[in-house]
Amino acid sequence: MSANIPSDVISDILSRLPVKSLSRFKSVSKSMLAFLGDPEFVEQHLKKAFLKNPNLVLKLDSKLFYVEDEEWSKARRLPLPFSLCLENVEISGSCNGILCISDQQCNQDIFLLNPSTGVFKHLPFSGFDIAVVENSFTTIGFGYHQAEGDYKVLRCAYIYDKPFIDIDSYECEARVYSLKADEWKNIGAIPYHLGYKAAIWLGNDFLIWKATRGLGRAGKYLIVSYDMSREEFKEIPQPIVNYNGELHMEVSVFDGLVSTFYLSKYDEAHIWTMKEYGVKDSWELRFVIKLPERVESYNYMFLKPLVILKNGEILLEAGEKTRILHDPKKDSYRIINPIRGAPRRYLVTPIVGSLVSPLGYHQG
């Protein structure tokens, strides 16, 4: 691209720029367009992007907004050309700058969208051998399978065709979609009842869910992982906690580690992280967060730690109206200012800004 500047220097400079800036360069020349789409450069840019604070996707009903400046000061409405295919819009996971978007009602139509580039893919219909009826339940997981260099979507269906006696009695089936093969594979039944919330990608070959077994007081919450290499589900041991029953437990990923956060009706969040994957004794109580009194009244079950920023602050969501930054070193809090162009209420999904294409490298 230049006779005077080494290509590796140019590559290093460009890999530090946000996608919004790089998109302007695509019309400069065919060689620049090819360079920005080269898998090696896309990977280099992705690694640099992970060193920055994430972008934010804001969701209000079936509308999505995108915040991609470092100050989180301005949002733009995300065009969804496929929105007519969906009765509702649900974010069913994110990975390497790609959103998995599905229908809240039936999860029939699934799309992969890069909000930074606007490129999207409509996945082929998964289909199921079991009869998916009106009162069926589905859940989705989306992640990158490092061992195969492939993006995968896991879709599970449960058939509620019996009296509500025992969750474990419902018929279920799971299928896995491979972006490389562009097809679904039946992996059979699941020994757990996965939660309605989408799985969280651990950052390697695992997807993590909150799951349940049994019913009522006899039932219990579990942390379940899906190994994309072995194509098997496994229960992850939970931390030993002495909390009373006035807590709500959720599963997350903090700093690439399996995490749980326990939410108290006294507006506290206890965040535990598993330092060594699958090892019960490696659980560590990482943070205890108590919200200040000035935070607007909300249900404690909607308190949600989202991500640890590069300066050590924790971004928390307190329902649809309030976002908070907590500095654990100073034990201080600050409410994020309203974002220009954003709706008054919304839910947040942090996402890295990337050039990764949901069409796959070989398809543009």
Short mmCIF file of C-alpha atoms in Angstrom, two decimals:
data_model
loop_
_atom_site.label_atom_id
_atom_site.label_comp_id
_atom_site.label_asym_id
_atom_site.label_seq_id
_atom_site.Cartn_x
_atom_site.Cartn_y
_atom_site.Cartn_z
CA MET A 1 0.00 0.00 0.00
CA SER A 2 3.00 2.29 0.42
CA ALA A 3 6.47 2.19 -1.07
CA ASN A 4 7.94 4.05 1.91
CA ILE A 5 6.26 2.57 4.99
CA PRO A 6 6.68 -1.15 5.82
CA SER A 7 3.41 -3.08 5.62
CA ASP A 8 3.72 -4.34 9.20
CA VAL A 9 3.93 -0.75 10.47
CA ILE A 10 0.83 0.19 8.48
CA SER A 11 -0.94 -2.88 9.81
CA ASP A 12 -0.05 -2.00 13.40
CA ILE A 13 -1.27 1.60 12.99
CA LEU A 14 -4.56 0.62 11.36
CA SER A 15 -5.25 -2.16 13.88
CA ARG A 16 -5.47 0.47 16.63
CA LEU A 17 -8.26 2.41 14.92
CA PRO A 18 -11.97 1.90 15.64
CA VAL A 19 -14.09 0.13 13.04
CA LYS A 20 -15.93 3.37 12.28
CA SER A 21 -12.68 4.95 11.07
CA LEU A 22 -11.54 1.87 9.15
CA SER A 23 -14.87 1.68 7.32
CA ARG A 24 -14.08 4.99 5.65
CA PHE A 25 -10.88 3.54 4.18
CA LYS A 26 -12.63 0.70 2.36
CA SER A 27 -13.51 2.95 -0.58
CA VAL A 28 -9.92 4.22 -0.97
CA SER A 29 -8.77 1.34 -3.18
CA LYS A 30 -9.34 -2.34 -3.90
CA SER A 31 -6.06 -3.20 -2.18
CA MET A 32 -7.15 -1.40 1.00
CA LEU A 33 -10.51 -3.16 0.91
CA ALA A 34 -8.76 -6.52 0.58
CA PHE A 35 -6.30 -5.63 3.34
CA LEU A 36 -9.00 -4.70 5.85
CA GLY A 37 -10.82 -7.96 5.12
CA ASP A 38 -7.73 -10.14 5.43
CA PRO A 39 -8.21 -12.72 8.25
CA GLU A 40 -4.80 -11.95 9.76
CA PHE A 41 -5.57 -8.23 10.00
CA VAL A 42 -9.08 -8.90 11.34
CA GLU A 43 -7.54 -11.05 14.08
CA GLN A 44 -4.87 -8.44 14.83
CA HIS A 45 -7.51 -5.71 15.09
CA LEU A 46 -9.69 -7.90 17.35
CA LYS A 47 -6.83 -8.48 19.80
CA LYS A 48 -6.20 -4.73 20.04
CA ALA A 49 -9.93 -4.05 20.49
CA PHE A 50 -10.04 -6.31 23.54
CA LEU A 51 -7.49 -4.01 25.20
CA LYS A 52 -10.04 -1.17 25.13
CA ASN A 53 -13.30 -0.65 26.99
CA PRO A 54 -16.23 -2.26 25.16
CA ASN A 55 -18.85 -0.63 22.98
CA LEU A 56 -22.45 -0.84 24.19
CA VAL A 57 -25.59 -2.19 22.54
CA LEU A 58 -28.73 -0.70 24.05
CA LYS A 59 -32.02 -2.57 23.76
CA LEU A 60 -35.50 -1.09 24.16
CA ASP A 61 -38.25 -3.51 23.18
CA SER A 62 -37.41 -4.44 19.56
CA LYS A 63 -35.13 -1.44 18.95
CA LEU A 64 -31.34 -1.55 19.21
CA PHE A 65 -28.96 1.38 19.61
CA TYR A 66 -25.17 1.35 19.34
CA VAL A 67 -22.62 3.31 21.38
CA GLU A 68 -19.16 3.09 19.85
CA ASP A 69 -17.24 6.14 21.10
CA GLU A 70 -14.81 5.72 24.00
CA GLU A 71 -16.68 8.22 26.19
CA TRP A 72 -20.05 6.42 25.76
CA SER A 73 -21.55 9.80 24.92
CA LYS A 74 -23.55 9.18 21.74
CA ALA A 75 -25.84 6.41 20.50
CA ARG A 76 -27.12 5.69 17.01
CA ARG A 77 -30.11 3.57 16.05
CA LEU A 78 -29.01 0.23 14.64
CA PRO A 79 -30.76 -0.60 11.37
CA LEU A 80 -32.15 -4.12 11.42
CA PRO A 81 -33.02 -5.03 7.82
CA PHE A 82 -34.31 -8.39 9.04
CA SER A 83 -36.61 -6.99 11.75
CA LEU A 84 -39.75 -7.87 9.75
CA CYS A 85 -38.80 -11.54 10.20
CA LEU A 86 -38.99 -11.20 13.97
CA GLU A 87 -42.01 -10.66 16.16
CA ASN A 88 -39.64 -9.45 18.88
CA VAL A 89 -35.90 -8.89 19.09
CA GLU A 90 -33.83 -10.77 21.66
CA ILE A 91 -30.05 -10.57 22.06
CA SER A 92 -29.14 -14.23 22.47
CA GLY A 93 -25.43 -13.77 23.11
CA SER A 94 -22.41 -11.93 21.74
CA CYS A 95 -18.93 -13.01 20.75
CA ASN A 96 -15.95 -11.23 19.15
CA GLY A 97 -18.08 -8.28 18.07
CA ILE A 98 -20.98 -10.33 16.67
CA LEU A 99 -24.49 -10.36 18.14
CA CYS A 100 -26.76 -13.39 17.98
CA ILE A 101 -30.31 -12.07 17.54
CA SER A 102 -33.45 -14.17 17.69
CA ASP A 103 -37.21 -14.05 18.23
CA GLN A 104 -38.31 -13.83 21.85
CA GLN A 105 -41.38 -15.93 21.20
CA CYS A 106 -40.18 -18.97 19.32
CA ASN A 107 -36.50 -18.50 18.39
CA GLN A 108 -37.28 -19.75 14.90
CA ASP A 109 -35.34 -17.06 13.02
CA ILE A 110 -31.77 -16.51 14.17
CA PHE A 111 -29.42 -13.83 12.83
CA LEU A 112 -25.76 -13.04 13.37
CA LEU A 113 -25.05 -9.30 13.18
CA ASN A 114 -21.87 -7.25 13.47
CA PRO A 115 -23.22 -3.88 14.69
CA SER A 116 -19.94 -2.11 13.85
CA THR A 117 -20.04 -3.05 10.15
CA GLY A 118 -23.76 -3.74 9.66
CA VAL A 119 -23.03 -7.12 8.04
CA PHE A 120 -25.49 -9.88 9.05
CA LYS A 121 -26.35 -13.47 8.25
CA HIS A 122 -29.71 -15.27 8.46
CA LEU A 123 -29.07 -18.79 9.72
CA PRO A 124 -30.83 -21.71 8.05
CA PHE A 125 -33.80 -23.10 9.97
CA SER A 126 -32.64 -25.55 12.63
CA GLY A 127 -35.62 -27.88 12.68
CA PHE A 128 -36.18 -30.48 15.38
CA ASP A 129 -37.07 -34.17 15.40
CA ILE A 130 -39.35 -33.63 18.40
CA ALA A 131 -42.61 -31.81 17.75
CA VAL A 132 -42.12 -28.17 18.80
CA VAL A 133 -45.56 -27.09 20.02
CA GLU A 134 -46.95 -23.74 21.12
CA ASN A 135 -46.05 -24.23 24.78
CA SER A 136 -42.46 -25.23 24.03
CA PHE A 137 -39.45 -23.37 25.43
CA THR A 138 -36.17 -22.68 23.68
CA THR A 139 -32.81 -21.26 24.73
CA ILE A 140 -29.74 -20.27 22.72
CA GLY A 141 -25.98 -20.15 23.19
CA PHE A 142 -23.46 -18.47 20.86
CA GLY A 143 -19.68 -18.57 20.95
CA TYR A 144 -16.40 -19.08 19.12
CA HIS A 145 -14.96 -22.59 19.04
CA GLN A 146 -11.23 -21.88 19.17
CA ALA A 147 -10.12 -25.45 18.51
CA GLU A 148 -11.88 -25.43 15.13
CA GLY A 149 -11.77 -21.69 14.37
CA ASP A 150 -15.55 -21.75 13.97
CA TYR A 151 -18.52 -19.78 15.31
CA LYS A 152 -21.29 -21.96 16.70
CA VAL A 153 -24.87 -21.51 17.84
CA LEU A 154 -26.47 -24.00 20.21
CA ARG A 155 -30.28 -24.10 20.23
CA CYS A 156 -32.20 -26.22 22.74
CA ALA A 157 -35.92 -26.95 22.75
CA TYR A 158 -38.01 -28.25 25.66
CA ILE A 159 -41.54 -29.55 25.14
CA TYR A 160 -43.94 -28.64 27.96
CA ASP A 161 -46.42 -31.41 27.16
CA LYS A 162 -47.02 -32.74 30.70
CA PRO A 163 -48.46 -31.36 33.93
CA PHE A 164 -45.93 -29.15 35.68
CA ILE A 165 -44.61 -31.81 38.04
CA ASP A 166 -40.90 -32.11 37.42
CA ILE A 167 -38.74 -30.02 35.12
CA ASP A 168 -36.55 -33.05 34.37
CA SER A 169 -39.51 -34.92 32.83
CA TYR A 170 -39.85 -32.66 29.78
CA GLU A 171 -38.70 -33.93 26.42
CA CYS A 172 -35.82 -31.92 24.98
CA GLU A 173 -33.47 -31.78 22.01
CA ALA A 174 -30.40 -29.70 21.14
CA ARG A 175 -28.86 -28.74 17.81
CA VAL A 176 -25.56 -27.03 17.05
CA TYR A 177 -25.00 -24.73 14.08
CA SER A 178 -21.53 -24.40 12.52
CA LEU A 179 -20.78 -21.22 10.57
CA LYS A 180 -18.05 -23.02 8.61
CA ALA A 181 -20.34 -25.83 7.52
CA ASP A 182 -23.44 -23.60 7.42
CA GLU A 183 -25.58 -26.41 8.81
CA TRP A 184 -27.16 -27.71 12.01
CA LYS A 185 -26.26 -30.94 13.80
CA ASN A 186 -28.51 -32.87 16.19
CA ILE A 187 -26.69 -33.60 19.48
CA GLY A 188 -29.65 -35.22 21.23
CA ALA A 189 -31.19 -34.60 24.63
CA ILE A 190 -29.81 -32.52 27.51
CA PRO A 191 -29.56 -33.76 31.11
CA TYR A 192 -30.34 -30.26 32.46
CA HIS A 193 -33.06 -27.65 32.13
CA LEU A 194 -31.14 -24.62 30.85
CA GLY A 195 -32.33 -21.16 31.84
CA TYR A 196 -34.29 -18.86 29.55
CA LYS A 197 -31.40 -16.38 29.41
CA ALA A 198 -28.87 -16.88 26.65
CA ALA A 199 -25.62 -18.66 27.41
CA ILE A 200 -22.46 -16.66 28.05
CA TRP A 201 -19.35 -17.43 26.04
CA LEU A 202 -16.43 -18.07 28.38
CA GLY A 203 -13.84 -16.86 25.85
CA ASN A 204 -12.56 -20.33 24.88
CA ASP A 205 -14.49 -23.47 23.91
CA PHE A 206 -17.20 -23.28 26.57
CA LEU A 207 -20.70 -21.82 26.91
CA ILE A 208 -22.10 -21.19 30.40
CA TRP A 209 -25.73 -21.28 31.57
CA LYS A 210 -27.69 -21.05 34.77
CA ALA A 211 -29.75 -24.25 34.86
CA THR A 212 -32.19 -26.08 37.13
CA ARG A 213 -33.04 -29.60 38.18
CA GLY A 214 -36.19 -30.76 39.92
CA LEU A 215 -39.09 -28.55 40.93
CA GLY A 216 -40.07 -26.27 43.79
CA ARG A 217 -38.20 -26.58 47.08
CA ALA A 218 -36.68 -29.84 45.96
CA GLY A 219 -35.23 -28.19 42.86
CA LYS A 220 -31.90 -26.44 42.75
CA TYR A 221 -29.97 -23.99 40.62
CA LEU A 222 -26.90 -25.21 38.77
CA ILE A 223 -24.07 -23.78 36.70
CA VAL A 224 -23.81 -25.80 33.49
CA SER A 225 -21.24 -25.58 30.71
CA TYR A 226 -21.27 -26.89 27.16
CA ASP A 227 -17.91 -28.05 25.79
CA MET A 228 -17.90 -27.31 22.05
CA SER A 229 -14.98 -29.70 21.47
CA ARG A 230 -16.44 -32.71 23.26
CA GLU A 231 -20.05 -31.73 22.48
CA GLU A 232 -21.12 -32.49 26.02
CA PHE A 233 -22.74 -30.73 28.97
CA LYS A 234 -21.21 -30.68 32.43
CA GLU A 235 -22.18 -29.25 35.81
CA ILE A 236 -19.69 -26.80 37.29
CA PRO A 237 -19.36 -26.90 41.10
CA GLN A 238 -20.59 -23.73 42.80
CA PRO A 239 -18.86 -21.78 45.56
CA ILE A 240 -19.72 -22.79 49.11
CA VAL A 241 -21.76 -19.87 50.41
CA ASN A 242 -23.62 -19.38 53.68
CA TYR A 243 -26.24 -16.95 52.41
CA ASN A 244 -29.86 -17.18 53.47
CA GLY A 245 -32.74 -17.72 51.07
CA GLU A 246 -33.19 -14.01 50.38
CA LEU A 247 -30.76 -14.07 47.47
CA HIS A 248 -30.99 -14.33 43.72
CA MET A 249 -28.15 -16.09 41.89
CA GLU A 250 -27.03 -15.41 38.31
CA VAL A 251 -24.14 -16.67 36.19
CA SER A 252 -21.67 -14.47 34.34
CA VAL A 253 -18.11 -14.21 33.03
CA PHE A 254 -15.68 -11.69 34.53
CA ASP A 255 -12.14 -11.31 33.16
CA GLY A 256 -12.61 -14.53 31.19
CA LEU A 257 -13.46 -16.51 34.35
CA VAL A 258 -16.65 -18.34 35.28
CA SER A 259 -18.44 -16.07 37.74
CA THR A 260 -21.55 -16.02 39.85
CA PHE A 261 -23.17 -13.05 41.46
CA TYR A 262 -25.53 -13.33 44.39
CA LEU A 263 -28.02 -10.48 44.70
CA SER A 264 -29.51 -9.55 48.05
CA LYS A 265 -32.76 -7.72 48.73
CA TYR A 266 -30.54 -5.39 50.75
CA ASP A 267 -29.07 -4.16 47.45
CA GLU A 268 -25.78 -6.01 47.71
CA ALA A 269 -24.05 -7.97 44.96
CA HIS A 270 -21.46 -10.59 45.89
CA ILE A 271 -19.34 -11.53 42.87
CA TRP A 272 -17.42 -14.81 42.94
CA THR A 273 -14.94 -15.93 40.26
CA MET A 274 -13.54 -19.39 39.57
CA LYS A 275 -9.80 -18.90 39.10
CA GLU A 276 -9.26 -22.41 37.68
CA TYR A 277 -12.02 -23.73 35.41
CA GLY A 278 -13.91 -26.66 36.94
CA VAL A 279 -11.97 -26.67 40.24
CA LYS A 280 -14.34 -26.16 43.17
CA ASP A 281 -11.68 -24.97 45.61
CA SER A 282 -10.60 -22.18 43.24
CA TRP A 283 -13.72 -20.06 43.84
CA GLU A 284 -12.88 -16.64 45.27
CA LEU A 285 -15.13 -13.89 46.59
CA ARG A 286 -13.92 -11.07 44.33
CA PHE A 287 -16.21 -8.13 45.07
CA VAL A 288 -18.93 -7.11 47.51
CA ILE A 289 -20.92 -4.23 46.04
CA LYS A 290 -23.53 -2.27 47.97
CA LEU A 291 -25.41 0.38 46.01
CA PRO A 292 -25.66 3.91 47.40
CA GLU A 293 -29.04 5.11 48.71
CA ARG A 294 -29.40 7.72 45.98
CA VAL A 295 -29.94 5.05 43.32
CA GLU A 296 -33.53 5.10 42.09
CA SER A 297 -35.79 2.47 43.60
CA TYR A 298 -35.77 -0.85 41.69
CA ASN A 299 -36.16 -4.59 42.23
CA TYR A 300 -32.86 -6.03 43.50
CA MET A 301 -33.21 -8.94 41.05
CA PHE A 302 -32.49 -6.46 38.22
CA LEU A 303 -29.09 -5.45 39.59
CA LYS A 304 -26.55 -6.82 37.12
CA PRO A 305 -22.75 -6.48 37.06
CA LEU A 306 -21.87 -6.22 33.36
CA VAL A 307 -18.13 -5.85 32.83
CA ILE A 308 -14.87 -4.79 34.47
CA LEU A 309 -13.37 -1.79 32.66
CA LYS A 310 -9.68 -1.33 31.97
CA ASN A 311 -9.30 1.10 34.89
CA GLY A 312 -10.76 -1.46 37.31
CA GLU A 313 -14.21 0.10 37.57
CA ILE A 314 -17.24 -2.20 37.34
CA LEU A 315 -20.15 -1.30 35.09
CA LEU A 316 -23.45 -2.25 36.75
CA GLU A 317 -27.00 -2.12 35.50
CA ALA A 318 -29.78 -1.34 37.97
CA GLY A 319 -32.85 -2.04 35.86
CA GLU A 320 -33.65 -0.26 32.59
CA LYS A 321 -33.12 3.30 33.85
CA THR A 322 -29.79 3.38 35.70
CA ARG A 323 -26.20 2.46 34.85
CA ILE A 324 -23.55 2.78 37.55
CA LEU A 325 -19.75 2.71 37.62
CA HIS A 326 -18.32 1.30 40.84
CA ASP A 327 -14.66 1.78 41.81
CA PRO A 328 -13.88 -1.11 44.21
CA LYS A 329 -10.54 0.44 45.26
CA LYS A 330 -12.17 3.68 46.44
CA ASP A 331 -15.55 2.08 47.19
CA SER A 332 -17.12 4.91 45.21
CA TYR A 333 -20.01 5.08 42.76
CA ARG A 334 -21.01 7.36 39.93
CA ILE A 335 -24.13 7.20 37.81
CA ILE A 336 -23.46 7.30 34.05
CA ASN A 337 -24.76 10.44 32.40
CA PRO A 338 -27.57 10.10 29.85
CA ILE A 339 -26.28 9.03 26.44
CA ARG A 340 -27.20 11.38 23.62
CA GLY A 341 -29.50 9.66 21.11
CA ALA A 342 -30.37 6.81 23.52
CA PRO A 343 -33.90 6.13 24.79
CA ARG A 344 -34.72 6.97 28.42
CA ARG A 345 -34.77 3.31 29.42
CA TYR A 346 -32.87 0.36 27.97
CA LEU A 347 -30.85 -2.75 28.79
CA VAL A 348 -27.13 -2.95 28.01
CA THR A 349 -25.00 -5.57 26.26
CA PRO A 350 -21.26 -4.76 26.25
CA ILE A 351 -19.56 -5.81 23.00
CA VAL A 352 -16.14 -5.39 21.44
CA GLY A 353 -15.94 -3.38 18.22
CA SER A 354 -14.54 -5.68 15.52
CA LEU A 355 -14.25 -6.38 11.79
CA VAL A 356 -15.22 -10.04 12.21
CA SER A 357 -17.75 -11.02 9.56
CA PRO A 358 -20.77 -13.18 10.46
CA LEU A 359 -20.60 -14.47 6.90
CA GLY A 360 -17.30 -16.22 7.54
CA TYR A 361 -13.91 -15.32 6.11
CA HIS A 362 -14.47 -17.23 2.90
CA GLN A 363 -17.78 -15.56 2.17
CA GLY A 364 -16.76 -11.91 2.45
#
